[in-house]
PDB file of C-alpha atoms in Angstrom:
ATOM      1  CA  MET C 189     -29.894 -13.808  -2.762  1.00 61.00           C
ATOM      2  CA  SER C 190     -29.098  -9.532  -2.635  1.00 66.00           C
ATOM      3  CA  THR C 191     -27.537  -7.977  -6.348  1.00 68.00           C
ATOM      4  CA  ARG C 192     -24.166  -7.138  -4.036  1.00 72.00           C
ATOM      5  CA  THR C 193     -23.450 -11.041  -3.659  1.00 84.00           C
ATOM      6  CA  ALA C 194     -24.948 -12.779  -6.328  1.00 94.00           C
ATOM      7  CA  PHE C 195     -22.361 -14.042  -9.277  1.00 97.00           C
ATOM      8  CA  HIS C 196     -23.575 -12.600 -13.085  1.00 98.00           C
ATOM      9  CA  THR C 197     -22.775 -13.456 -16.263  1.00 98.00           C
ATOM     10  CA  LEU C 198     -21.020 -10.681 -18.244  1.00 98.00           C
ATOM     11  CA  THR C 199     -19.084 -10.630 -21.541  1.00 98.00           C
ATOM     12  CA  VAL C 200     -15.884 -10.300 -21.550  1.00 98.00           C
ATOM     13  CA  ARG C 201     -15.209  -6.873 -23.643  1.00 98.00           C
ATOM     14  CA  ASP C 202     -11.642  -7.177 -23.622  1.00 98.00           C
ATOM     15  CA  VAL C 203      -7.920  -9.458 -22.826  1.00 98.00           C
ATOM     16  CA  GLU C 204      -4.696  -7.404 -23.398  1.00 98.00           C
ATOM     17  CA  PRO C 205      -2.037  -8.200 -22.807  1.00 98.00           C
ATOM     18  CA  LEU C 206       0.717  -7.307 -20.367  1.00 98.00           C
ATOM     19  CA  THR C 207       3.506  -9.216 -20.094  1.00 97.00           C
ATOM     20  CA  GLU C 208       4.818 -12.576 -20.649  1.00 96.00           C
ATOM     21  CA  ASP C 209       2.441 -13.891 -18.322  1.00 97.00           C
ATOM     22  CA  ALA C 210       0.098 -11.271 -17.271  1.00 98.00           C
ATOM     23  CA  ALA C 211      -3.042  -9.653 -18.632  1.00 98.00           C
ATOM     24  CA  ALA C 212      -6.239  -7.051 -18.465  1.00 98.00           C
ATOM     25  CA  VAL C 213      -9.600  -8.339 -18.737  1.00 98.00           C
ATOM     26  CA  THR C 214     -12.318  -5.474 -19.931  1.00 98.00           C
ATOM     27  CA  PHE C 215     -16.059  -6.795 -18.965  1.00 98.00           C
ATOM     28  CA  ASP C 216     -19.473  -5.444 -21.095  1.00 98.00           C
ATOM     29  CA  LEU C 217     -21.944  -4.282 -18.342  1.00 97.00           C
ATOM     30  CA  PRO C 218     -25.769  -4.608 -19.202  1.00 97.00           C
ATOM     31  CA  ALA C 219     -27.674  -1.528 -18.557  1.00 97.00           C
ATOM     32  CA  ASP C 220     -29.281  -3.382 -15.209  1.00 96.00           C
ATOM     33  CA  LEU C 221     -26.447  -4.180 -13.943  1.00 97.00           C
ATOM     34  CA  ARG C 222     -24.188  -1.297 -14.197  1.00 96.00           C
ATOM     35  CA  ALA C 223     -25.399   0.314 -10.645  1.00 96.00           C
ATOM     36  CA  ALA C 224     -25.179  -2.738  -8.913  1.00 97.00           C
ATOM     37  CA  PHE C 225     -21.234  -2.644 -10.727  1.00 98.00           C
ATOM     38  CA  ASP C 226     -20.309   0.778  -9.868  1.00 97.00           C
ATOM     39  CA  PHE C 227     -17.292   0.173  -7.974  1.00 98.00           C
ATOM     40  CA  ALA C 228     -14.609   2.432  -6.234  1.00 97.00           C
ATOM     41  CA  ALA C 229     -10.962   2.600  -6.156  1.00 97.00           C
ATOM     42  CA  GLY C 230      -9.354   0.265  -5.113  1.00 96.00           C
ATOM     43  CA  GLN C 231     -12.119  -2.552  -4.837  1.00 97.00           C
ATOM     44  CA  SER C 232     -11.478  -6.088  -6.503  1.00 97.00           C
ATOM     45  CA  LEU C 233     -14.399  -9.152  -8.680  1.00 98.00           C
ATOM     46  CA  THR C 234     -14.819 -11.936  -7.311  1.00 98.00           C
ATOM     47  CA  LEU C 235     -15.354 -14.658 -10.323  1.00 98.00           C
ATOM     48  CA  ARG C 236     -16.405 -17.412 -10.046  1.00 98.00           C
ATOM     49  CA  ARG C 237     -15.871 -20.817 -12.142  1.00 97.00           C
ATOM     50  CA  VAL C 238     -16.601 -24.606 -11.839  1.00 96.00           C
ATOM     51  CA  VAL C 239     -13.816 -26.969 -13.501  1.00 95.00           C
ATOM     52  CA  ASP C 240     -15.211 -31.468 -13.626  1.00 95.00           C
ATOM     53  CA  GLY C 241     -17.535 -29.748 -11.488  1.00 96.00           C
ATOM     54  CA  VAL C 242     -16.070 -28.356  -8.849  1.00 97.00           C
ATOM     55  CA  GLU C 243     -15.990 -23.994  -7.532  1.00 97.00           C
ATOM     56  CA  HIS C 244     -13.833 -22.258  -8.408  1.00 97.00           C
ATOM     57  CA  ARG C 245     -13.713 -18.453  -6.491  1.00 97.00           C
ATOM     58  CA  ARG C 246     -10.500 -16.185  -6.766  1.00 97.00           C
ATOM     59  CA  THR C 247     -10.850 -12.095  -6.812  1.00 97.00           C
ATOM     60  CA  TYR C 248      -8.879  -9.828  -8.612  1.00 97.00           C
ATOM     61  CA  SER C 249      -8.724  -5.986  -8.069  1.00 96.00           C
ATOM     62  CA  ILE C 250      -9.887  -3.413 -10.855  1.00 98.00           C
ATOM     63  CA  CYS C 251      -7.271  -1.471 -12.220  1.00 98.00           C
ATOM     64  CA  ALA C 252     -10.122   1.069 -14.537  1.00 98.00           C
ATOM     65  CA  PRO C 253     -10.640   4.686 -13.051  1.00 98.00           C
ATOM     66  CA  VAL C 254     -13.777   5.115 -11.490  1.00 97.00           C
ATOM     67  CA  GLY C 255     -16.629   5.122 -14.139  1.00 96.00           C
ATOM     68  CA  SER C 256     -15.220   3.515 -16.249  1.00 97.00           C
ATOM     69  CA  PRO C 257     -15.897  -0.443 -17.502  1.00 97.00           C
ATOM     70  CA  PRO C 258     -14.881  -2.420 -14.739  1.00 98.00           C
ATOM     71  CA  ARG C 259     -10.980  -3.973 -15.200  1.00 98.00           C
ATOM     72  CA  ILE C 260      -9.402  -6.175 -14.124  1.00 98.00           C
ATOM     73  CA  GLY C 261      -5.395  -7.090 -13.600  1.00 97.00           C
ATOM     74  CA  VAL C 262      -3.526 -10.867 -13.652  1.00 97.00           C
ATOM     75  CA  ARG C 263      -0.706 -12.562 -13.374  1.00 97.00           C
ATOM     76  CA  GLU C 264      -0.628 -16.058 -13.884  1.00 97.00           C
ATOM     77  CA  VAL C 265       0.479 -17.789 -10.509  1.00 94.00           C
ATOM     78  CA  PRO C 266       2.382 -20.749 -11.365  1.00 92.00           C
ATOM     79  CA  ASP C 267       0.118 -23.598 -11.839  1.00 92.00           C
ATOM     80  CA  GLY C 268      -3.314 -21.451 -11.433  1.00 94.00           C
ATOM     81  CA  LEU C 269      -6.264 -22.663 -12.652  1.00 94.00           C
ATOM     82  CA  PHE C 270      -8.239 -19.732 -12.545  1.00 96.00           C
ATOM     83  CA  SER C 271      -4.959 -17.205 -13.535  1.00 97.00           C
ATOM     84  CA  SER C 272      -4.120 -19.186 -16.563  1.00 97.00           C
ATOM     85  CA  TRP C 273      -7.076 -19.580 -17.991  1.00 98.00           C
ATOM     86  CA  LEU C 274      -7.427 -15.586 -18.237  1.00 98.00           C
ATOM     87  CA  VAL C 275      -4.146 -14.755 -19.213  1.00 98.00           C
ATOM     88  CA  HIS C 276      -4.333 -17.184 -22.394  1.00 97.00           C
ATOM     89  CA  GLU C 277      -7.074 -18.378 -22.279  1.00 97.00           C
ATOM     90  CA  VAL C 278     -10.237 -16.423 -22.209  1.00 98.00           C
ATOM     91  CA  ARG C 279     -11.352 -13.825 -26.100  1.00 98.00           C
ATOM     92  CA  PRO C 280     -13.265 -11.422 -26.344  1.00 98.00           C
ATOM     93  CA  GLY C 281     -17.004 -12.838 -26.176  1.00 98.00           C
ATOM     94  CA  ASP C 282     -16.889 -15.251 -23.561  1.00 98.00           C
ATOM     95  CA  ARG C 283     -18.790 -15.270 -20.664  1.00 98.00           C
ATOM     96  CA  VAL C 284     -17.398 -14.926 -16.834  1.00 98.00           C
ATOM     97  CA  GLU C 285     -19.462 -15.259 -13.543  1.00 98.00           C
ATOM     98  CA  VAL C 286     -18.660 -11.912 -11.615  1.00 98.00           C
ATOM     99  CA  GLN C 287     -19.648 -10.796  -8.288  1.00 98.00           C
ATOM    100  CA  ALA C 288     -20.478  -7.198  -7.832  1.00 98.00           C
ATOM    101  CA  PRO C 289     -16.678  -4.810  -6.641  1.00 98.00           C
ATOM    102  CA  SER C 290     -16.288  -5.645  -2.963  1.00 96.00           C
ATOM    103  CA  GLY C 291     -14.029  -4.448  -0.724  1.00 94.00           C
ATOM    104  CA  SER C 292     -12.957  -1.750   1.765  1.00 90.00           C
ATOM    105  CA  PHE C 293      -9.662  -1.378   0.161  1.00 90.00           C
ATOM    106  CA  ARG C 294     -10.551   2.987  -1.446  1.00 91.00           C
ATOM    107  CA  ALA C 295      -9.773   5.777  -2.410  1.00 94.00           C
ATOM    108  CA  ASP C 296     -12.355   9.503  -2.644  1.00 94.00           C
ATOM    109  CA  PRO C 297     -11.792  10.796  -5.575  1.00 94.00           C
ATOM    110  CA  ALA C 298     -13.716  14.139  -4.119  1.00 94.00           C
ATOM    111  CA  VAL C 299     -10.215  13.900  -1.871  1.00 92.00           C
ATOM    112  CA  GLY C 300      -6.944  16.344  -3.272  1.00 94.00           C
ATOM    113  CA  GLY C 301      -4.152  16.650  -1.637  1.00 95.00           C
ATOM    114  CA  ARG C 302      -0.746  14.807  -2.267  1.00 95.00           C
ATOM    115  CA  HIS C 303      -1.131  10.822  -2.555  1.00 95.00           C
ATOM    116  CA  LEU C 304       1.738   8.361  -1.995  1.00 94.00           C
ATOM    117  CA  CYS C 305       0.864   5.111  -3.216  1.00 95.00           C
ATOM    118  CA  ILE C 306       3.813   2.413  -3.169  1.00 93.00           C
ATOM    119  CA  ALA C 307       3.285  -1.067  -5.663  1.00 94.00           C
ATOM    120  CA  ALA C 308       5.461  -3.953  -6.572  1.00 94.00           C
ATOM    121  CA  GLY C 309       4.518  -6.580  -8.771  1.00 94.00           C
ATOM    122  CA  SER C 310       0.680  -6.914  -9.600  1.00 94.00           C
ATOM    123  CA  GLY C 311      -0.266  -5.037  -7.049  1.00 93.00           C
ATOM    124  CA  ILE C 312       0.033  -1.636  -9.324  1.00 96.00           C
ATOM    125  CA  THR C 313      -3.549  -3.252 -10.082  1.00 96.00           C
ATOM    126  CA  PRO C 314      -5.513  -1.322  -7.174  1.00 96.00           C
ATOM    127  CA  VAL C 315      -2.946   0.926  -7.157  1.00 96.00           C
ATOM    128  CA  LEU C 316      -3.586   2.009 -11.463  1.00 98.00           C
ATOM    129  CA  SER C 317      -7.176   3.060 -10.122  1.00 98.00           C
ATOM    130  CA  ILE C 318      -6.651   4.119  -7.491  1.00 97.00           C
ATOM    131  CA  ALA C 319      -4.080   7.272  -8.700  1.00 98.00           C
ATOM    132  CA  SER C 320      -5.282   7.210 -12.222  1.00 98.00           C
ATOM    133  CA  THR C 321      -8.338   8.526  -9.852  1.00 98.00           C
ATOM    134  CA  LEU C 322      -7.293  10.718  -8.550  1.00 98.00           C
ATOM    135  CA  LEU C 323      -5.363  12.028 -10.805  1.00 98.00           C
ATOM    136  CA  GLY C 324      -9.001  13.386 -12.108  1.00 97.00           C
ATOM    137  CA  ASN C 325      -9.358  15.675  -9.295  1.00 97.00           C
ATOM    138  CA  PRO C 326      -7.486  19.017 -10.627  1.00 97.00           C
ATOM    139  CA  ASP C 327      -6.843  19.733  -6.674  1.00 97.00           C
ATOM    140  CA  ALA C 328      -4.673  15.991  -6.773  1.00 97.00           C
ATOM    141  CA  ARG C 329      -0.684  15.623  -6.778  1.00 97.00           C
ATOM    142  CA  VAL C 330       0.089  11.548  -7.022  1.00 97.00           C
ATOM    143  CA  THR C 331       3.851  10.112  -6.439  1.00 96.00           C
ATOM    144  CA  LEU C 332       3.714   6.682  -7.801  1.00 97.00           C
ATOM    145  CA  LEU C 333       6.661   4.611  -6.381  1.00 96.00           C
ATOM    146  CA  TYR C 334       6.668   1.053  -8.214  1.00 97.00           C
ATOM    147  CA  GLY C 335       8.642  -2.411  -7.886  1.00 96.00           C
ATOM    148  CA  ASN C 336       9.269  -4.892 -10.303  1.00 96.00           C
ATOM    149  CA  ARG C 337      11.756  -7.512 -11.334  1.00 96.00           C
ATOM    150  CA  THR C 338      12.667  -6.079 -15.057  1.00 97.00           C
ATOM    151  CA  THR C 339      11.867  -4.065 -17.316  1.00 96.00           C
ATOM    152  CA  GLY C 340       9.307  -7.374 -19.181  1.00 97.00           C
ATOM    153  CA  SER C 341       7.741  -7.802 -16.117  1.00 97.00           C
ATOM    154  CA  VAL C 342       5.954  -4.788 -15.328  1.00 98.00           C
ATOM    155  CA  MET C 343       2.421  -4.118 -15.872  1.00 98.00           C
ATOM    156  CA  PHE C 344       0.587  -1.610 -17.646  1.00 98.00           C
ATOM    157  CA  ALA C 345       3.809  -0.026 -18.456  1.00 98.00           C
ATOM    158  CA  GLU C 346       2.024   2.069 -21.499  1.00 97.00           C
ATOM    159  CA  GLU C 347       0.001   2.956 -19.740  1.00 98.00           C
ATOM    160  CA  LEU C 348       1.064   4.141 -16.627  1.00 98.00           C
ATOM    161  CA  ALA C 349       3.324   6.275 -19.217  1.00 98.00           C
ATOM    162  CA  ASP C 350       0.717   7.770 -20.725  1.00 98.00           C
ATOM    163  CA  LEU C 351      -1.001   8.679 -17.252  1.00 98.00           C
ATOM    164  CA  LYS C 352       2.419  10.679 -16.430  1.00 98.00           C
ATOM    165  CA  ASP C 353       2.312  12.068 -20.245  1.00 98.00           C
ATOM    166  CA  ALA C 354      -1.700  13.537 -19.905  1.00 98.00           C
ATOM    167  CA  HIS C 355      -0.403  14.549 -16.164  1.00 98.00           C
ATOM    168  CA  HIS C 356       2.799  15.798 -16.372  1.00 96.00           C
ATOM    169  CA  ASP C 357       2.801  18.637 -13.646  1.00 97.00           C
ATOM    170  CA  ARG C 358       0.519  16.692 -11.013  1.00 98.00           C
ATOM    171  CA  LEU C 359       2.392  12.255 -11.321  1.00 98.00           C
ATOM    172  CA  ASP C 360       5.881  11.945  -9.916  1.00 96.00           C
ATOM    173  CA  LEU C 361       6.807   8.487 -11.629  1.00 97.00           C
ATOM    174  CA  VAL C 362       9.312   6.331 -10.634  1.00 96.00           C
ATOM    175  CA  HIS C 363      10.689   2.361 -11.247  1.00 96.00           C
ATOM    176  CA  VAL C 364      13.007   0.830  -9.427  1.00 96.00           C
ATOM    177  CA  LEU C 365      14.422  -2.862 -10.494  1.00 96.00           C
ATOM    178  CA  SER C 366      15.278  -5.632  -8.797  1.00 95.00           C
ATOM    179  CA  ARG C 367      16.952  -7.806 -10.822  1.00 93.00           C
ATOM    180  CA  GLU C 368      17.855  -5.247 -13.874  1.00 92.00           C
ATOM    181  CA  PRO C 369      20.213  -2.302 -13.344  1.00 90.00           C
ATOM    182  CA  ARG C 370      19.008   1.259 -13.181  1.00 91.00           C
ATOM    183  CA  ASP C 371      20.544   4.268 -14.467  1.00 89.00           C
ATOM    184  CA  VAL C 372      19.991   5.727 -10.496  1.00 90.00           C
ATOM    185  CA  ASP C 373      21.079   2.446  -7.859  1.00 91.00           C
ATOM    186  CA  LEU C 374      19.078   3.914  -5.663  1.00 93.00           C
ATOM    187  CA  PHE C 375      16.143   2.188  -8.394  1.00 95.00           C
ATOM    188  CA  SER C 376      17.956  -0.585  -8.565  1.00 94.00           C
ATOM    189  CA  GLY C 377      17.184  -3.516  -5.720  1.00 94.00           C
ATOM    190  CA  ARG C 378      13.578  -4.648  -4.128  1.00 91.00           C
ATOM    191  CA  LEU C 379      11.418  -2.835  -2.899  1.00 89.00           C
ATOM    192  CA  ASP C 380      11.516  -4.024   0.528  1.00 85.00           C
ATOM    193  CA  GLY C 381      11.315  -1.866   3.391  1.00 82.00           C
ATOM    194  CA  ASP C 382      15.246  -1.056   3.401  1.00 86.00           C
ATOM    195  CA  ARG C 383      15.055   0.325  -0.179  1.00 90.00           C
ATOM    196  CA  LEU C 384      11.363   1.960   0.789  1.00 88.00           C
ATOM    197  CA  ARG C 385      13.107   3.760   3.533  1.00 87.00           C
ATOM    198  CA  ASP C 386      15.959   5.428   1.756  1.00 91.00           C
ATOM    199  CA  LEU C 387      13.738   6.584  -1.317  1.00 92.00           C
ATOM    200  CA  LEU C 388      11.191   7.661   1.246  1.00 89.00           C
ATOM    201  CA  THR C 389      14.128   9.472   2.737  1.00 87.00           C
ATOM    202  CA  LEU C 390      16.123  10.857  -0.467  1.00 90.00           C
ATOM    203  CA  VAL C 391      13.546  11.140  -3.256  1.00 89.00           C
ATOM    204  CA  VAL C 392       9.884  11.731  -1.615  1.00 88.00           C
ATOM    205  CA  PRO C 393       8.920  14.831   0.067  1.00 75.00           C
ATOM    206  CA  VAL C 394       7.568  12.531   1.876  1.00 79.00           C
ATOM    207  CA  ARG C 395       6.876  14.447   4.736  1.00 81.00           C
ATOM    208  CA  ASP C 396       4.156  16.704   2.840  1.00 82.00           C
ATOM    209  CA  MET C 397       2.221  13.976   1.807  1.00 90.00           C
ATOM    210  CA  ASP C 398      -1.738  12.924   2.756  1.00 91.00           C
ATOM    211  CA  HIS C 399      -1.956  10.188   2.011  1.00 92.00           C
ATOM    212  CA  VAL C 400      -0.225   6.984   1.437  1.00 90.00           C
ATOM    213  CA  TRP C 401      -1.374   3.982  -0.954  1.00 92.00           C
ATOM    214  CA  LEU C 402       0.751   0.709  -0.755  1.00 90.00           C
ATOM    215  CA  CYS C 403      -0.134  -3.372  -1.999  1.00 91.00           C
ATOM    216  CA  GLY C 404       2.309  -5.619  -2.796  1.00 78.00           C
ATOM    217  CA  PRO C 405       3.707  -8.441  -2.090  1.00 67.00           C
ATOM    218  CA  SER C 406       4.769  -9.873   1.672  1.00 54.00           C
ATOM    219  CA  ALA C 407       8.407  -8.304   1.479  1.00 50.00           C
ATOM    220  CA  CYS C 408       6.950  -4.880   0.344  1.00 55.00           C
ATOM    221  CA  CYS C 409       3.855  -4.844   2.752  1.00 54.00           C
ATOM    222  CA  ARG C 410       4.725  -6.300   6.076  1.00 54.00           C
ATOM    223  CA  ARG C 411       8.202  -3.997   6.061  1.00 48.00           C
ATOM    224  CA  PRO C 412       7.202  -0.166   6.097  1.00 50.00           C
ATOM    225  CA  GLY C 413       6.173   0.176   9.587  1.00 51.00           C
ATOM    226  CA  PRO C 414       9.719   1.733  10.685  1.00 46.00           C
ATOM    227  CA  CYS C 415      10.031   4.145   7.398  1.00 52.00           C
ATOM    228  CA  TRP C 416       6.332   5.810   8.565  1.00 49.00           C
ATOM    229  CA  ARG C 417       7.901   6.633  11.452  1.00 46.00           C
ATOM    230  CA  SER C 418      11.197   7.514  11.237  1.00 44.00           C
ATOM    231  CA  SER C 419       9.672   9.499   8.117  1.00 49.00           C
ATOM    232  CA  ALA C 420       6.863   9.550   6.536  1.00 46.00           C
ATOM    233  CA  CYS C 421       3.077  11.395   6.891  1.00 50.00           C
ATOM    234  CA  ARG C 422       4.181  12.423  11.003  1.00 46.00           C
ATOM    235  CA  ARG C 423       1.690  15.299  10.743  1.00 46.00           C
ATOM    236  CA  SER C 424      -1.765  15.216  12.359  1.00 40.00           C
ATOM    237  CA  GLY C 425      -4.501  13.798   9.671  1.00 51.00           C
ATOM    238  CA  CYS C 426      -2.237  12.049   7.557  1.00 56.00           C
ATOM    239  CA  THR C 427      -4.304   9.082   6.567  1.00 58.00           C
ATOM    240  CA  SER C 428      -2.275   5.495   4.971  1.00 58.00           C
ATOM    241  CA  SER C 429      -4.334   2.675   3.708  1.00 64.00           C
ATOM    242  CA  CYS C 430      -2.132  -1.172   2.886  1.00 64.00           C
ATOM    243  CA  SER C 431      -3.285  -4.040   0.782  1.00 62.00           C
ATOM    244  CA  GLY C 432      -0.625  -6.684   0.544  1.00 54.00           C
ATOM    245  CA  SER C 433      -0.430 -10.553   0.133  1.00 44.00           C
ATOM    246  CA  THR C 434      -0.303 -11.740   3.906  1.00 35.00           C
ATOM    247  CA  SER C 435      -2.443 -11.484   7.514  1.00 31.00           C
ATOM    248  CA  ARG C 436      -3.554  -8.772   9.571  1.00 32.00           C
ATOM    249  CA  ARG C 437       0.358  -7.332  10.770  1.00 30.00           C
ATOM    250  CA  PRO C 438       0.081  -4.446  13.200  1.00 27.00           C
ATOM    251  CA  GLY C 439       2.644  -1.597  13.328  1.00 27.00           C
ATOM    252  CA  CYS C 440       2.489  -0.696   9.327  1.00 28.00           C
ATOM    253  CA  GLY C 441       0.949   2.970   9.174  1.00 28.00           C
ATOM    254  CA  THR C 442       0.743   5.376  10.763  1.00 26.00           C
ATOM    255  CA  PRO C 443      -0.634   6.014  14.475  1.00 25.00           C
ATOM    256  CA  THR C 444      -3.861   7.638  12.578  1.00 27.00           C
ATOM    257  CA  GLY C 445      -3.826   4.390   9.386  1.00 32.00           C
ATOM    258  CA  ARG C 446      -5.021   1.120   9.001  1.00 33.00           C
ATOM    259  CA  TRP C 447      -3.303  -1.969   6.749  1.00 32.00           C
ATOM    260  CA  ARG C 448      -5.892  -3.104   4.998  1.00 35.00           C
ATOM    261  CA  ALA C 449      -4.472  -7.259   3.641  1.00 30.00           C
ATOM    262  CA  ARG C 450      -5.944  -9.003   0.594  1.00 34.00           C
ATOM    263  CA  ARG C 451      -4.440 -11.728  -0.745  1.00 32.00           C
ATOM    264  CA  ALA C 452      -3.809 -11.485  -4.031  1.00 37.00           C
ATOM    265  CA  ARG C 453      -4.119 -14.714  -6.867  1.00 40.00           C
TER     266      ARG C 453
END
């Protein structure tokens, strides 16, 4: 079995509570595994656990910038055997079986230009890795639209605020809340296709974007197609990459774009 497909036992370095039902788990890497776990922004890790003699596997997106220790963001799923364990029970020093990074939803930190990142809920995990990695390139600008239910359900709220402070001239951050009123009506409501269309028309200079990254639940990922066709990325050369909790669907993104679906857990 190759190093990339084998499972390796890693030690948990840190467990950071993010919300009442979400946490970020960081792993230590021994020197002999650093090359194997060299990840690209947007990739994920598959974890393995045996419970009562039954093997279970789950895949979680990496939420750290490239070059950092691997860290995953986990939101608890009701009665979730794996997610509840990671959010509430795992502690620093615990050992977890982890497969090397995988996935084709990835960003190249060498690529500058204007990037539009759209995330909903736990879809922020790969998008945070992408945004923070891209901002390491002084030639990159990022606009991040992030949808959640309430301010209390926002994963990585403090980290996003710190990222905004560090790159205030190259990062535009917009929070959209579905169950909590905002001062601006456009920022109140579900981040679905209709609201994206309004945001991309009235707030974001989307015609000027070079790359679009989208990750979220099916309602967010399933319906943006008309937005792109009517207003976004219509010029030659713009690429879009989508990752969501639905199966593959045609029509998402631009004619030059790619639809990449991944089941969220």
